[in-house]
PDB file of C-alpha atoms in Angstrom:
ATOM      1  CA  MET S 299       4.829  31.921  -9.340  1.00 74.00           C
ATOM      2  CA  GLY S 300       8.228  31.168  -7.790  1.00 76.00           C
ATOM      3  CA  GLU S 301       9.315  28.118  -5.838  1.00 78.00           C
ATOM      4  CA  PHE S 302       8.895  29.592  -2.376  1.00 80.00           C
ATOM      5  CA  GLU S 303       5.527  31.160  -3.140  1.00 82.00           C
ATOM      6  CA  LEU S 304       4.387  27.770  -4.493  1.00 86.00           C
ATOM      7  CA  ILE S 305       5.447  26.036  -1.274  1.00 84.00           C
ATOM      8  CA  ALA S 306       3.851  28.687   0.933  1.00 82.00           C
ATOM      9  CA  ARG S 307       0.564  28.637  -0.985  1.00 86.00           C
ATOM     10  CA  TYR S 308       0.039  24.886  -1.404  1.00 84.00           C
ATOM     11  CA  PHE S 309       2.166  22.990   1.068  1.00 86.00           C
ATOM     12  CA  LYS S 310       3.023  25.033   4.154  1.00 84.00           C
ATOM     13  CA  ARG S 311       1.036  23.913   7.178  1.00 82.00           C
ATOM     14  CA  PRO S 312       1.530  24.523  10.900  1.00 81.00           C
ATOM     15  CA  THR S 313       3.151  21.646  12.772  1.00 82.00           C
ATOM     16  CA  THR S 314       2.378  20.572  16.320  1.00 82.00           C
ATOM     17  CA  ARG S 315       4.263  17.292  16.738  1.00 82.00           C
ATOM     18  CA  ALA S 316       7.568  18.189  15.079  1.00 79.00           C
ATOM     19  CA  ALA S 317      10.049  20.159  17.202  1.00 76.00           C
ATOM     20  CA  VAL S 318      11.030  22.124  14.066  1.00 79.00           C
ATOM     21  CA  GLY S 319       8.943  22.058  10.905  1.00 74.00           C
ATOM     22  CA  PRO S 320       9.348  23.632   7.453  1.00 78.00           C
ATOM     23  CA  GLY S 321      11.527  26.689   7.028  1.00 72.00           C
ATOM     24  CA  ASP S 322      14.923  25.472   8.221  1.00 73.00           C
ATOM     25  CA  ASP S 323      17.504  23.298   6.495  1.00 77.00           C
ATOM     26  CA  CYS S 324      16.214  20.303   8.472  1.00 84.00           C
ATOM     27  CA  ALA S 325      13.050  19.402  10.308  1.00 85.00           C
ATOM     28  CA  VAL S 326      13.576  18.141  13.837  1.00 88.00           C
ATOM     29  CA  LEU S 327      11.485  15.219  15.064  1.00 89.00           C
ATOM     30  CA  ALA S 328      11.251  14.118  18.668  1.00 85.00           C
ATOM     31  CA  PRO S 329       9.723  10.633  19.123  1.00 87.00           C
ATOM     32  CA  ARG S 330       7.973  10.073  22.417  1.00 91.00           C
ATOM     33  CA  ALA S 331       9.815   8.316  25.201  1.00 93.00           C
ATOM     34  CA  GLY S 332      10.036   4.567  24.635  1.00 95.00           C
ATOM     35  CA  MET S 333       9.409   4.881  20.910  1.00 95.00           C
ATOM     36  CA  GLN S 334      11.558   4.182  17.855  1.00 95.00           C
ATOM     37  CA  LEU S 335      11.382   5.904  14.466  1.00 95.00           C
ATOM     38  CA  ALA S 336      10.101   3.923  11.478  1.00 96.00           C
ATOM     39  CA  VAL S 337      11.118   5.513   8.158  1.00 96.00           C
ATOM     40  CA  SER S 338      10.094   4.693   4.587  1.00 96.00           C
ATOM     41  CA  CYS S 339      10.368   6.357   1.178  1.00 95.00           C
ATOM     42  CA  ASP S 340       8.414   5.850  -2.050  1.00 91.00           C
ATOM     43  CA  MET S 341       8.604   7.564  -5.420  1.00 91.00           C
ATOM     44  CA  LEU S 342       5.776   7.925  -7.951  1.00 90.00           C
ATOM     45  CA  VAL S 343       6.807   8.689 -11.528  1.00 88.00           C
ATOM     46  CA  GLU S 344       4.355   9.747 -14.226  1.00 84.00           C
ATOM     47  CA  GLY S 345       3.942   7.035 -16.836  1.00 72.00           C
ATOM     48  CA  ARG S 346       5.428   4.409 -14.537  1.00 74.00           C
ATOM     49  CA  HIS S 347       3.309   4.568 -11.386  1.00 76.00           C
ATOM     50  CA  PHE S 348       0.361   6.632 -12.553  1.00 77.00           C
ATOM     51  CA  LEU S 349      -1.292   7.764 -15.764  1.00 73.00           C
ATOM     52  CA  SER S 350      -1.066  11.350 -16.958  1.00 75.00           C
ATOM     53  CA  THR S 351      -4.871  11.529 -16.859  1.00 80.00           C
ATOM     54  CA  VAL S 352      -5.166  10.786 -13.123  1.00 87.00           C
ATOM     55  CA  ASP S 353      -7.092  13.350 -11.094  1.00 93.00           C
ATOM     56  CA  ALA S 354      -4.638  15.537  -9.174  1.00 95.00           C
ATOM     57  CA  GLN S 355      -6.522  15.189  -5.885  1.00 96.00           C
ATOM     58  CA  ARG S 356      -6.408  11.406  -6.149  1.00 96.00           C
ATOM     59  CA  LEU S 357      -2.704  11.500  -6.957  1.00 96.00           C
ATOM     60  CA  GLY S 358      -2.047  13.585  -3.849  1.00 96.00           C
ATOM     61  CA  HIS S 359      -3.920  11.014  -1.783  1.00 97.00           C
ATOM     62  CA  LYS S 360      -2.113   8.047  -3.317  1.00 96.00           C
ATOM     63  CA  ALA S 361       1.341   9.590  -3.037  1.00 96.00           C
ATOM     64  CA  LEU S 362       1.009   9.678   0.746  1.00 97.00           C
ATOM     65  CA  ALA S 363      -1.127   6.531   1.035  1.00 97.00           C
ATOM     66  CA  VAL S 364       1.543   4.239  -0.423  1.00 96.00           C
ATOM     67  CA  ASN S 365       4.009   5.513   2.177  1.00 96.00           C
ATOM     68  CA  LEU S 366       1.551   5.203   5.048  1.00 98.00           C
ATOM     69  CA  SER S 367       0.982   1.621   3.905  1.00 98.00           C
ATOM     70  CA  ASP S 368       4.644   0.885   4.656  1.00 97.00           C
ATOM     71  CA  LEU S 369       4.190   2.270   8.168  1.00 98.00           C
ATOM     72  CA  ALA S 370       1.101   0.102   8.532  1.00 98.00           C
ATOM     73  CA  ALA S 371       3.105  -3.002   7.654  1.00 98.00           C
ATOM     74  CA  CYS S 372       5.552  -2.070  10.416  1.00 98.00           C
ATOM     75  CA  GLY S 373       2.809  -1.411  12.970  1.00 98.00           C
ATOM     76  CA  ALA S 374       3.934   2.215  13.240  1.00 98.00           C
ATOM     77  CA  GLU S 375       1.865   5.302  14.001  1.00 97.00           C
ATOM     78  CA  PRO S 376       2.368   8.123  11.439  1.00 97.00           C
ATOM     79  CA  LEU S 377       4.309  11.122  12.699  1.00 96.00           C
ATOM     80  CA  ALA S 378       5.517  13.296   9.809  1.00 96.00           C
ATOM     81  CA  PHE S 379       6.565  13.295   6.154  1.00 96.00           C
ATOM     82  CA  THR S 380       8.652  15.205   3.638  1.00 95.00           C
ATOM     83  CA  LEU S 381       7.692  15.857   0.015  1.00 96.00           C
ATOM     84  CA  ALA S 382      10.022  16.173  -2.975  1.00 95.00           C
ATOM     85  CA  LEU S 383       8.067  17.284  -6.032  1.00 95.00           C
ATOM     86  CA  ALA S 384       9.277  17.768  -9.619  1.00 94.00           C
ATOM     87  CA  LEU S 385       6.858  19.695 -11.843  1.00 93.00           C
ATOM     88  CA  PRO S 386       7.002  20.253 -15.602  1.00 92.00           C
ATOM     89  CA  ARG S 387       5.206  23.591 -15.086  1.00 91.00           C
ATOM     90  CA  VAL S 388       3.362  25.536 -12.409  1.00 91.00           C
ATOM     91  CA  ASP S 389      -0.348  24.785 -12.781  1.00 92.00           C
ATOM     92  CA  PRO S 390      -2.334  26.366  -9.912  1.00 94.00           C
ATOM     93  CA  ALA S 391      -5.451  24.243 -10.516  1.00 95.00           C
ATOM     94  CA  TRP S 392      -3.409  21.018 -10.510  1.00 94.00           C
ATOM     95  CA  LEU S 393      -1.471  22.061  -7.412  1.00 95.00           C
ATOM     96  CA  ALA S 394      -4.677  22.946  -5.575  1.00 96.00           C
ATOM     97  CA  GLY S 395      -6.122  19.511  -6.269  1.00 96.00           C
ATOM     98  CA  PHE S 396      -2.915  17.610  -5.501  1.00 96.00           C
ATOM     99  CA  SER S 397      -2.290  19.424  -2.230  1.00 96.00           C
ATOM    100  CA  SER S 398      -5.910  19.043  -1.085  1.00 97.00           C
ATOM    101  CA  GLY S 399      -5.777  15.257  -1.558  1.00 97.00           C
ATOM    102  CA  LEU S 400      -2.398  15.080   0.150  1.00 97.00           C
ATOM    103  CA  HIS S 401      -3.381  17.206   3.142  1.00 97.00           C
ATOM    104  CA  ALA S 402      -6.763  15.527   3.628  1.00 97.00           C
ATOM    105  CA  LEU S 403      -5.147  12.109   4.110  1.00 98.00           C
ATOM    106  CA  ALA S 404      -2.308  13.572   6.183  1.00 97.00           C
ATOM    107  CA  GLU S 405      -4.737  15.245   8.573  1.00 96.00           C
ATOM    108  CA  ARG S 406      -6.787  12.075   8.906  1.00 97.00           C
ATOM    109  CA  HIS S 407      -3.698  10.211  10.087  1.00 97.00           C
ATOM    110  CA  GLY S 408      -2.115  13.021  12.102  1.00 95.00           C
ATOM    111  CA  CYS S 409       0.923  13.043   9.807  1.00 96.00           C
ATOM    112  CA  GLU S 410       2.553  16.466   9.403  1.00 95.00           C
ATOM    113  CA  LEU S 411       4.363  17.798   6.334  1.00 95.00           C
ATOM    114  CA  VAL S 412       7.681  18.975   7.777  1.00 93.00           C
ATOM    115  CA  GLY S 413       9.787  19.792   4.713  1.00 90.00           C
ATOM    116  CA  GLY S 414      10.955  18.738   1.264  1.00 90.00           C
ATOM    117  CA  ASP S 415      11.969  20.175  -2.066  1.00 90.00           C
ATOM    118  CA  THR S 416      10.476  21.377  -5.344  1.00 91.00           C
ATOM    119  CA  THR S 417      12.107  21.564  -8.753  1.00 89.00           C
ATOM    120  CA  ALA S 418      11.287  21.803 -12.444  1.00 92.00           C
ATOM    121  CA  GLY S 419      11.328  18.524 -14.332  1.00 92.00           C
ATOM    122  CA  PRO S 420       9.191  15.546 -15.395  1.00 92.00           C
ATOM    123  CA  LEU S 421       6.338  14.965 -12.949  1.00 92.00           C
ATOM    124  CA  ASN S 422       7.720  12.974 -10.041  1.00 93.00           C
ATOM    125  CA  VAL S 423       6.483  12.711  -6.448  1.00 95.00           C
ATOM    126  CA  CYS S 424       8.791  11.390  -3.733  1.00 96.00           C
ATOM    127  CA  ILE S 425       7.662  11.172  -0.121  1.00 96.00           C
ATOM    128  CA  THR S 426       9.606  10.085   2.932  1.00 97.00           C
ATOM    129  CA  VAL S 427       7.393   9.210   5.871  1.00 97.00           C
ATOM    130  CA  PHE S 428       8.283   8.923   9.545  1.00 97.00           C
ATOM    131  CA  GLY S 429       6.364   6.949  12.133  1.00 97.00           C
ATOM    132  CA  GLU S 430       6.897   5.811  15.683  1.00 97.00           C
ATOM    133  CA  VAL S 431       6.534   2.381  17.216  1.00 97.00           C
ATOM    134  CA  PRO S 432       7.227   1.136  20.754  1.00 97.00           C
ATOM    135  CA  VAL S 433      10.734  -0.207  21.236  1.00 96.00           C
ATOM    136  CA  GLY S 434      10.851  -3.837  20.118  1.00 94.00           C
ATOM    137  CA  ALA S 435       7.239  -3.877  18.897  1.00 97.00           C
ATOM    138  CA  ALA S 436       7.722  -3.211  15.168  1.00 97.00           C
ATOM    139  CA  LEU S 437       6.206  -5.763  12.817  1.00 98.00           C
ATOM    140  CA  LEU S 438       8.925  -7.161  10.566  1.00 97.00           C
ATOM    141  CA  ARG S 439       9.101  -9.547   7.618  1.00 96.00           C
ATOM    142  CA  SER S 440      11.329 -11.981   9.490  1.00 96.00           C
ATOM    143  CA  GLY S 441       9.067 -13.399  12.209  1.00 96.00           C
ATOM    144  CA  ALA S 442       6.893 -15.971  10.410  1.00 98.00           C
ATOM    145  CA  ARG S 443       7.091 -19.489  11.849  1.00 98.00           C
ATOM    146  CA  PRO S 444       5.880 -22.898  10.595  1.00 98.00           C
ATOM    147  CA  GLY S 445       2.248 -23.430  11.537  1.00 98.00           C
ATOM    148  CA  ASP S 446       1.359 -19.737  11.399  1.00 98.00           C
ATOM    149  CA  ALA S 447      -1.727 -18.792   9.423  1.00 98.00           C
ATOM    150  CA  VAL S 448      -1.304 -16.384   6.505  1.00 98.00           C
ATOM    151  CA  TRP S 449      -3.858 -13.562   6.452  1.00 98.00           C
ATOM    152  CA  VAL S 450      -4.665 -10.692   4.135  1.00 98.00           C
ATOM    153  CA  SER S 451      -6.637  -7.526   4.879  1.00 98.00           C
ATOM    154  CA  HIS S 452      -9.327  -6.134   2.617  1.00 98.00           C
ATOM    155  CA  ALA S 453     -12.402  -3.932   2.545  1.00 96.00           C
ATOM    156  CA  ALA S 454     -15.689  -5.562   3.495  1.00 94.00           C
ATOM    157  CA  GLY S 455     -17.086  -7.084   0.313  1.00 93.00           C
ATOM    158  CA  GLY S 456     -13.815  -6.402  -1.487  1.00 95.00           C
ATOM    159  CA  GLY S 457     -10.428  -8.014  -1.828  1.00 97.00           C
ATOM    160  CA  LEU S 458      -7.257  -7.988  -3.864  1.00 98.00           C
ATOM    161  CA  GLY S 459      -6.932  -7.398  -7.580  1.00 97.00           C
ATOM    162  CA  ASP S 460      -9.300  -4.525  -8.327  1.00 97.00           C
ATOM    163  CA  ALA S 461      -6.442  -2.116  -9.060  1.00 96.00           C
ATOM    164  CA  ARG S 462      -5.020  -4.527 -11.636  1.00 96.00           C
ATOM    165  CA  LEU S 463      -8.496  -5.002 -13.102  1.00 97.00           C
ATOM    166  CA  ALA S 464      -8.738  -1.229 -13.570  1.00 96.00           C
ATOM    167  CA  LEU S 465      -5.344  -1.226 -15.269  1.00 94.00           C
ATOM    168  CA  GLU S 466      -6.492  -3.932 -17.690  1.00 95.00           C
ATOM    169  CA  VAL S 467      -9.456  -1.711 -18.588  1.00 95.00           C
ATOM    170  CA  PHE S 468      -7.110   1.222 -19.235  1.00 92.00           C
ATOM    171  CA  ARG S 469      -5.031  -1.065 -21.436  1.00 92.00           C
ATOM    172  CA  GLY S 470      -8.135  -1.931 -23.459  1.00 93.00           C
ATOM    173  CA  LEU S 471      -7.961  -5.626 -22.571  1.00 94.00           C
ATOM    174  CA  VAL S 472     -11.089  -5.773 -20.390  1.00 94.00           C
ATOM    175  CA  ALA S 473     -14.488  -4.083 -20.686  1.00 92.00           C
ATOM    176  CA  LEU S 474     -16.488  -3.085 -17.598  1.00 94.00           C
ATOM    177  CA  SER S 475     -19.690  -1.146 -17.089  1.00 93.00           C
ATOM    178  CA  GLY S 476     -19.263   2.498 -16.143  1.00 92.00           C
ATOM    179  CA  ASP S 477     -20.143   1.930 -12.489  1.00 96.00           C
ATOM    180  CA  ALA S 478     -17.869  -1.100 -12.143  1.00 96.00           C
ATOM    181  CA  PHE S 479     -14.990   0.719 -13.816  1.00 96.00           C
ATOM    182  CA  GLU S 480     -15.359   3.686 -11.481  1.00 96.00           C
ATOM    183  CA  ARG S 481     -15.322   1.367  -8.455  1.00 96.00           C
ATOM    184  CA  VAL S 482     -12.120  -0.399  -9.450  1.00 96.00           C
ATOM    185  CA  ARG S 483     -10.515   2.790 -10.728  1.00 95.00           C
ATOM    186  CA  ARG S 484     -11.112   4.492  -7.404  1.00 95.00           C
ATOM    187  CA  ILE S 485      -9.423   1.588  -5.615  1.00 95.00           C
ATOM    188  CA  MET S 486      -6.425   1.879  -7.946  1.00 94.00           C
ATOM    189  CA  GLU S 487      -6.142   5.635  -7.570  1.00 95.00           C
ATOM    190  CA  MET S 488      -7.122   6.069  -3.893  1.00 95.00           C
ATOM    191  CA  PRO S 489      -5.869   3.088  -1.860  1.00 96.00           C
ATOM    192  CA  GLU S 490      -6.649   3.048   1.845  1.00 97.00           C
ATOM    193  CA  PRO S 491      -3.549   2.442   3.997  1.00 98.00           C
ATOM    194  CA  ARG S 492      -4.279  -0.034   6.826  1.00 98.00           C
ATOM    195  CA  VAL S 493      -2.517   2.005   9.508  1.00 98.00           C
ATOM    196  CA  ALA S 494      -4.966   1.238  12.316  1.00 98.00           C
ATOM    197  CA  LEU S 495      -4.853  -2.481  11.563  1.00 98.00           C
ATOM    198  CA  GLY S 496      -1.065  -2.531  11.572  1.00 98.00           C
ATOM    199  CA  MET S 497      -0.995  -0.901  14.990  1.00 98.00           C
ATOM    200  CA  ALA S 498      -3.662  -3.275  16.289  1.00 98.00           C
ATOM    201  CA  LEU S 499      -1.607  -6.276  15.142  1.00 98.00           C
ATOM    202  CA  ARG S 500       1.423  -5.361  17.244  1.00 98.00           C
ATOM    203  CA  GLY S 501       2.061  -8.265  19.589  1.00 97.00           C
ATOM    204  CA  VAL S 502      -0.381 -10.445  17.606  1.00 98.00           C
ATOM    205  CA  ALA S 503       1.075 -10.867  14.108  1.00 98.00           C
ATOM    206  CA  SER S 504       4.429 -12.603  13.757  1.00 98.00           C
ATOM    207  CA  ALA S 505       5.378 -10.940  10.441  1.00 98.00           C
ATOM    208  CA  ALA S 506       3.849  -8.509   7.955  1.00 98.00           C
ATOM    209  CA  ILE S 507       4.354  -6.768   4.623  1.00 98.00           C
ATOM    210  CA  ASP S 508       2.133  -4.556   2.502  1.00 97.00           C
ATOM    211  CA  VAL S 509       0.960  -5.746  -0.907  1.00 97.00           C
ATOM    212  CA  SER S 510       2.291  -3.213  -3.397  1.00 94.00           C
ATOM    213  CA  ASP S 511       3.812  -5.257  -6.236  1.00 92.00           C
ATOM    214  CA  GLY S 512       1.506  -8.287  -6.078  1.00 95.00           C
ATOM    215  CA  LEU S 513       0.535 -10.825  -3.424  1.00 97.00           C
ATOM    216  CA  LEU S 514       2.856 -13.622  -4.554  1.00 96.00           C
ATOM    217  CA  GLY S 515       5.890 -11.397  -4.910  1.00 95.00           C
ATOM    218  CA  ASP S 516       5.427  -9.557  -1.640  1.00 96.00           C
ATOM    219  CA  LEU S 517       4.543 -12.686   0.340  1.00 97.00           C
ATOM    220  CA  SER S 518       7.647 -14.326  -1.112  1.00 96.00           C
ATOM    221  CA  HIS S 519       9.771 -11.479   0.298  1.00 96.00           C
ATOM    222  CA  LEU S 520       8.319 -12.171   3.741  1.00 98.00           C
ATOM    223  CA  LEU S 521       8.877 -15.914   3.464  1.00 98.00           C
ATOM    224  CA  ARG S 522      12.483 -15.508   2.389  1.00 97.00           C
ATOM    225  CA  ARG S 523      13.250 -13.124   5.242  1.00 97.00           C
ATOM    226  CA  SER S 524      11.668 -15.581   7.666  1.00 98.00           C
ATOM    227  CA  GLY S 525      13.398 -18.632   6.163  1.00 98.00           C
ATOM    228  CA  VAL S 526      10.123 -20.525   5.690  1.00 98.00           C
ATOM    229  CA  GLY S 527       7.647 -21.521   2.985  1.00 98.00           C
ATOM    230  CA  CYS S 528       3.886 -21.399   2.533  1.00 97.00           C
ATOM    231  CA  ARG S 529       0.930 -23.292   1.113  1.00 97.00           C
ATOM    232  CA  LEU S 530      -1.465 -20.709  -0.309  1.00 97.00           C
ATOM    233  CA  HIS S 531      -5.074 -21.450  -1.286  1.00 97.00           C
ATOM    234  CA  THR S 532      -5.635 -19.323  -4.370  1.00 96.00           C
ATOM    235  CA  GLU S 533      -9.423 -19.460  -4.209  1.00 95.00           C
ATOM    236  CA  HIS S 534      -9.380 -18.253  -0.602  1.00 97.00           C
ATOM    237  CA  VAL S 535      -7.871 -14.933  -1.664  1.00 98.00           C
ATOM    238  CA  PRO S 536     -10.757 -12.447  -1.326  1.00 98.00           C
ATOM    239  CA  ARG S 537     -12.019 -10.574  -4.361  1.00 97.00           C
ATOM    240  CA  SER S 538     -14.799  -8.140  -5.147  1.00 97.00           C
ATOM    241  CA  ALA S 539     -17.954  -9.027  -7.034  1.00 97.00           C
ATOM    242  CA  ASP S 540     -16.617  -7.018  -9.988  1.00 97.00           C
ATOM    243  CA  LEU S 541     -13.510  -9.185 -10.195  1.00 97.00           C
ATOM    244  CA  ALA S 542     -15.358 -12.427  -9.367  1.00 97.00           C
ATOM    245  CA  ALA S 543     -17.465 -11.877 -12.501  1.00 97.00           C
ATOM    246  CA  GLN S 544     -14.344 -12.160 -14.691  1.00 97.00           C
ATOM    247  CA  PRO S 545     -12.814 -15.367 -16.133  1.00 96.00           C
ATOM    248  CA  GLN S 546     -10.845 -17.427 -13.629  1.00 95.00           C
ATOM    249  CA  ALA S 547      -7.516 -16.799 -15.357  1.00 94.00           C
ATOM    250  CA  LEU S 548      -7.987 -13.045 -15.066  1.00 96.00           C
ATOM    251  CA  GLN S 549      -9.101 -13.361 -11.444  1.00 97.00           C
ATOM    252  CA  ARG S 550      -5.924 -15.235 -10.576  1.00 96.00           C
ATOM    253  CA  LEU S 551      -3.725 -12.781 -12.451  1.00 95.00           C
ATOM    254  CA  CYS S 552      -5.267  -9.825 -10.637  1.00 97.00           C
ATOM    255  CA  THR S 553      -5.404 -11.309  -7.138  1.00 97.00           C
ATOM    256  CA  LEU S 554      -2.023 -13.056  -7.179  1.00 96.00           C
ATOM    257  CA  ALA S 555       0.179 -10.740  -9.209  1.00 94.00           C
ATOM    258  CA  GLY S 556      -1.837  -7.569  -9.716  1.00 91.00           C
ATOM    259  CA  GLY S 557      -0.137  -5.094  -7.407  1.00 89.00           C
ATOM    260  CA  ASP S 558      -1.251  -1.657  -6.192  1.00 93.00           C
ATOM    261  CA  ASP S 559      -3.507  -3.262  -3.555  1.00 96.00           C
ATOM    262  CA  TYR S 560      -1.826  -1.736  -0.476  1.00 97.00           C
ATOM    263  CA  GLU S 561      -3.415  -4.271   1.809  1.00 98.00           C
ATOM    264  CA  LEU S 562      -1.486  -6.077   4.547  1.00 98.00           C
ATOM    265  CA  VAL S 563      -0.476  -9.708   4.233  1.00 98.00           C
ATOM    266  CA  PHE S 564       0.651 -11.033   7.587  1.00 98.00           C
ATOM    267  CA  THR S 565       1.238 -14.199   9.578  1.00 98.00           C
ATOM    268  CA  ALA S 566       0.084 -15.075  13.066  1.00 98.00           C
ATOM    269  CA  PRO S 567       0.121 -18.207  15.236  1.00 98.00           C
ATOM    270  CA  GLU S 568      -3.012 -20.309  14.934  1.00 97.00           C
ATOM    271  CA  ALA S 569      -3.580 -19.735  18.669  1.00 97.00           C
ATOM    272  CA  ALA S 570      -3.938 -16.002  17.926  1.00 98.00           C
ATOM    273  CA  ARG S 571      -6.827 -16.442  15.455  1.00 98.00           C
ATOM    274  CA  GLU S 572      -9.420 -14.810  17.719  1.00 98.00           C
ATOM    275  CA  GLN S 573      -7.023 -11.963  18.499  1.00 98.00           C
ATOM    276  CA  VAL S 574      -6.500 -11.350  14.779  1.00 98.00           C
ATOM    277  CA  LEU S 575     -10.236 -11.289  14.124  1.00 98.00           C
ATOM    278  CA  ALA S 576     -10.852  -9.022  17.112  1.00 98.00           C
ATOM    279  CA  ALA S 577      -8.126  -6.596  16.023  1.00 98.00           C
ATOM    280  CA  ALA S 578      -9.608  -6.385  12.523  1.00 98.00           C
ATOM    281  CA  ARG S 579     -13.116  -5.990  13.892  1.00 98.00           C
ATOM    282  CA  ASP S 580     -12.047  -3.195  16.232  1.00 98.00           C
ATOM    283  CA  VAL S 581     -10.628  -1.099  13.370  1.00 98.00           C
ATOM    284  CA  GLY S 582     -13.356  -1.923  10.841  1.00 97.00           C
ATOM    285  CA  VAL S 583     -11.231  -3.862   8.375  1.00 98.00           C
ATOM    286  CA  ALA S 584     -11.905  -7.367   7.070  1.00 98.00           C
ATOM    287  CA  VAL S 585      -9.235 -10.078   7.132  1.00 98.00           C
ATOM    288  CA  THR S 586      -9.193 -13.500   5.500  1.00 98.00           C
ATOM    289  CA  ALA S 587      -6.916 -16.492   6.132  1.00 98.00           C
ATOM    290  CA  ILE S 588      -5.447 -17.644   2.818  1.00 98.00           C
ATOM    291  CA  GLY S 589      -2.703 -20.110   3.702  1.00 97.00           C
ATOM    292  CA  ARG S 590      -0.316 -21.629   6.192  1.00 98.00           C
ATOM    293  CA  VAL S 591       3.401 -21.237   6.804  1.00 98.00           C
ATOM    294  CA  GLU S 592       5.439 -24.419   6.282  1.00 98.00           C
ATOM    295  CA  VAL S 593       8.982 -25.523   7.055  1.00 97.00           C
ATOM    296  CA  GLU S 594       9.949 -26.199   3.436  1.00 96.00           C
ATOM    297  CA  PRO S 595      11.006 -22.947   1.706  1.00 95.00           C
ATOM    298  CA  GLY S 596       9.042 -21.732  -1.292  1.00 93.00           C
ATOM    299  CA  LEU S 597       5.496 -20.777  -2.141  1.00 95.00           C
ATOM    300  CA  ARG S 598       3.152 -23.609  -3.116  1.00 96.00           C
ATOM    301  CA  LEU S 599      -0.228 -22.799  -4.666  1.00 96.00           C
ATOM    302  CA  VAL S 600      -3.314 -25.008  -4.522  1.00 94.00           C
ATOM    303  CA  ASP S 601      -6.780 -24.510  -5.974  1.00 91.00           C
ATOM    304  CA  ALA S 602     -10.172 -24.963  -4.330  1.00 86.00           C
ATOM    305  CA  HIS S 603      -9.812 -28.757  -4.569  1.00 84.00           C
ATOM    306  CA  GLY S 604      -6.319 -28.858  -3.121  1.00 86.00           C
ATOM    307  CA  VAL S 605      -4.747 -29.490  -6.534  1.00 87.00           C
ATOM    308  CA  ALA S 606      -1.291 -27.964  -6.949  1.00 88.00           C
ATOM    309  CA  LEU S 607      -0.994 -25.092  -9.442  1.00 86.00           C
ATOM    310  CA  ASP S 608       2.056 -23.995 -11.384  1.00 83.00           C
ATOM    311  CA  ASN S 609       3.276 -20.619 -10.194  1.00 78.00           C
ATOM    312  CA  ASP S 610       3.701 -18.838 -13.514  1.00 74.00           C
ATOM    313  CA  TRP S 611       2.711 -15.361 -12.304  1.00 59.00           C
ATOM    314  CA  GLN S 612       5.216 -12.537 -12.096  1.00 64.00           C
ATOM    315  CA  SER S 613       4.741  -9.648  -9.709  1.00 59.00           C
ATOM    316  CA  PHE S 614       5.717  -6.139 -10.734  1.00 52.00           C
ATOM    317  CA  ASP S 615       9.444  -5.414 -11.033  1.00 52.00           C
ATOM    318  CA  HIS S 616      10.608  -1.966 -12.161  1.00 51.00           C
ATOM    319  CA  PHE S 617      13.533  -3.318 -14.159  1.00 49.00           C
ATOM    320  CA  ARG S 618      11.877  -6.401 -15.662  1.00 57.00           C
ATOM    321  CA  THR S 619       8.450  -5.034 -16.550  1.00 55.00           C
TER     322      THR S 619
END
């Protein structure tokens, strides 16, 4: 199978929102009047971002989900995406699974595949996603103000850290029952981007970022861009029953520095508390307040009794890990 047959068979789809879709040197996008483009790019490399044993359908889902999560953090509505895919070989069964997972999530969010590239090489998936947001309404990292509450999104009955817990099982450092492992593995391999919540928080949240490399690291990025600090209550960070059954040290590692959560951490004025809860309720996502923005820069951690904790956790860094 050649390159163009591969594209036609697994990735070519009709477009309705793009002015020009696949087939030309460039796609042409036309945002609606009064809208701005929000653009983000993420790369997934085998052995670095995902295991070689991951199900192809789940990988297709995750490859797009991590990009949609960036749009969610900006409050943007998905519009289109491009796909650059390096393959060590042409495997029709793998391509069928990967493309089905990719297209299923894309269709659910109305996000069209409008172009890209394929090549031979080590397995590598790179997606650039385009969204639109009303002029001046994008959620940014720079808007947090002292007194704002710090919130994090999560599934009902769930929380942060399950993806890291699954990774610890893969590493052979933690043992879980079969059912528990499948639950946390699914969360690691098929994250749910909080696109609807991000859009609902426009005009409500003061700043936002998605949790990809770990709560402490990503929240710190937001605080630095805003020129503020935060007091974070570690035991307020939501977690699933599977993670809550683990030793406290492991719980804190997973919730605070685990990464691969793809939830939103955001700030909002205390006066907007009911608006935050209503926005989350309207889109069927849970949110929990976990801290408060302070004037003094830096991130200060306290336990359930208000006792200060040393911040010894390191979030994921591609060139330090």
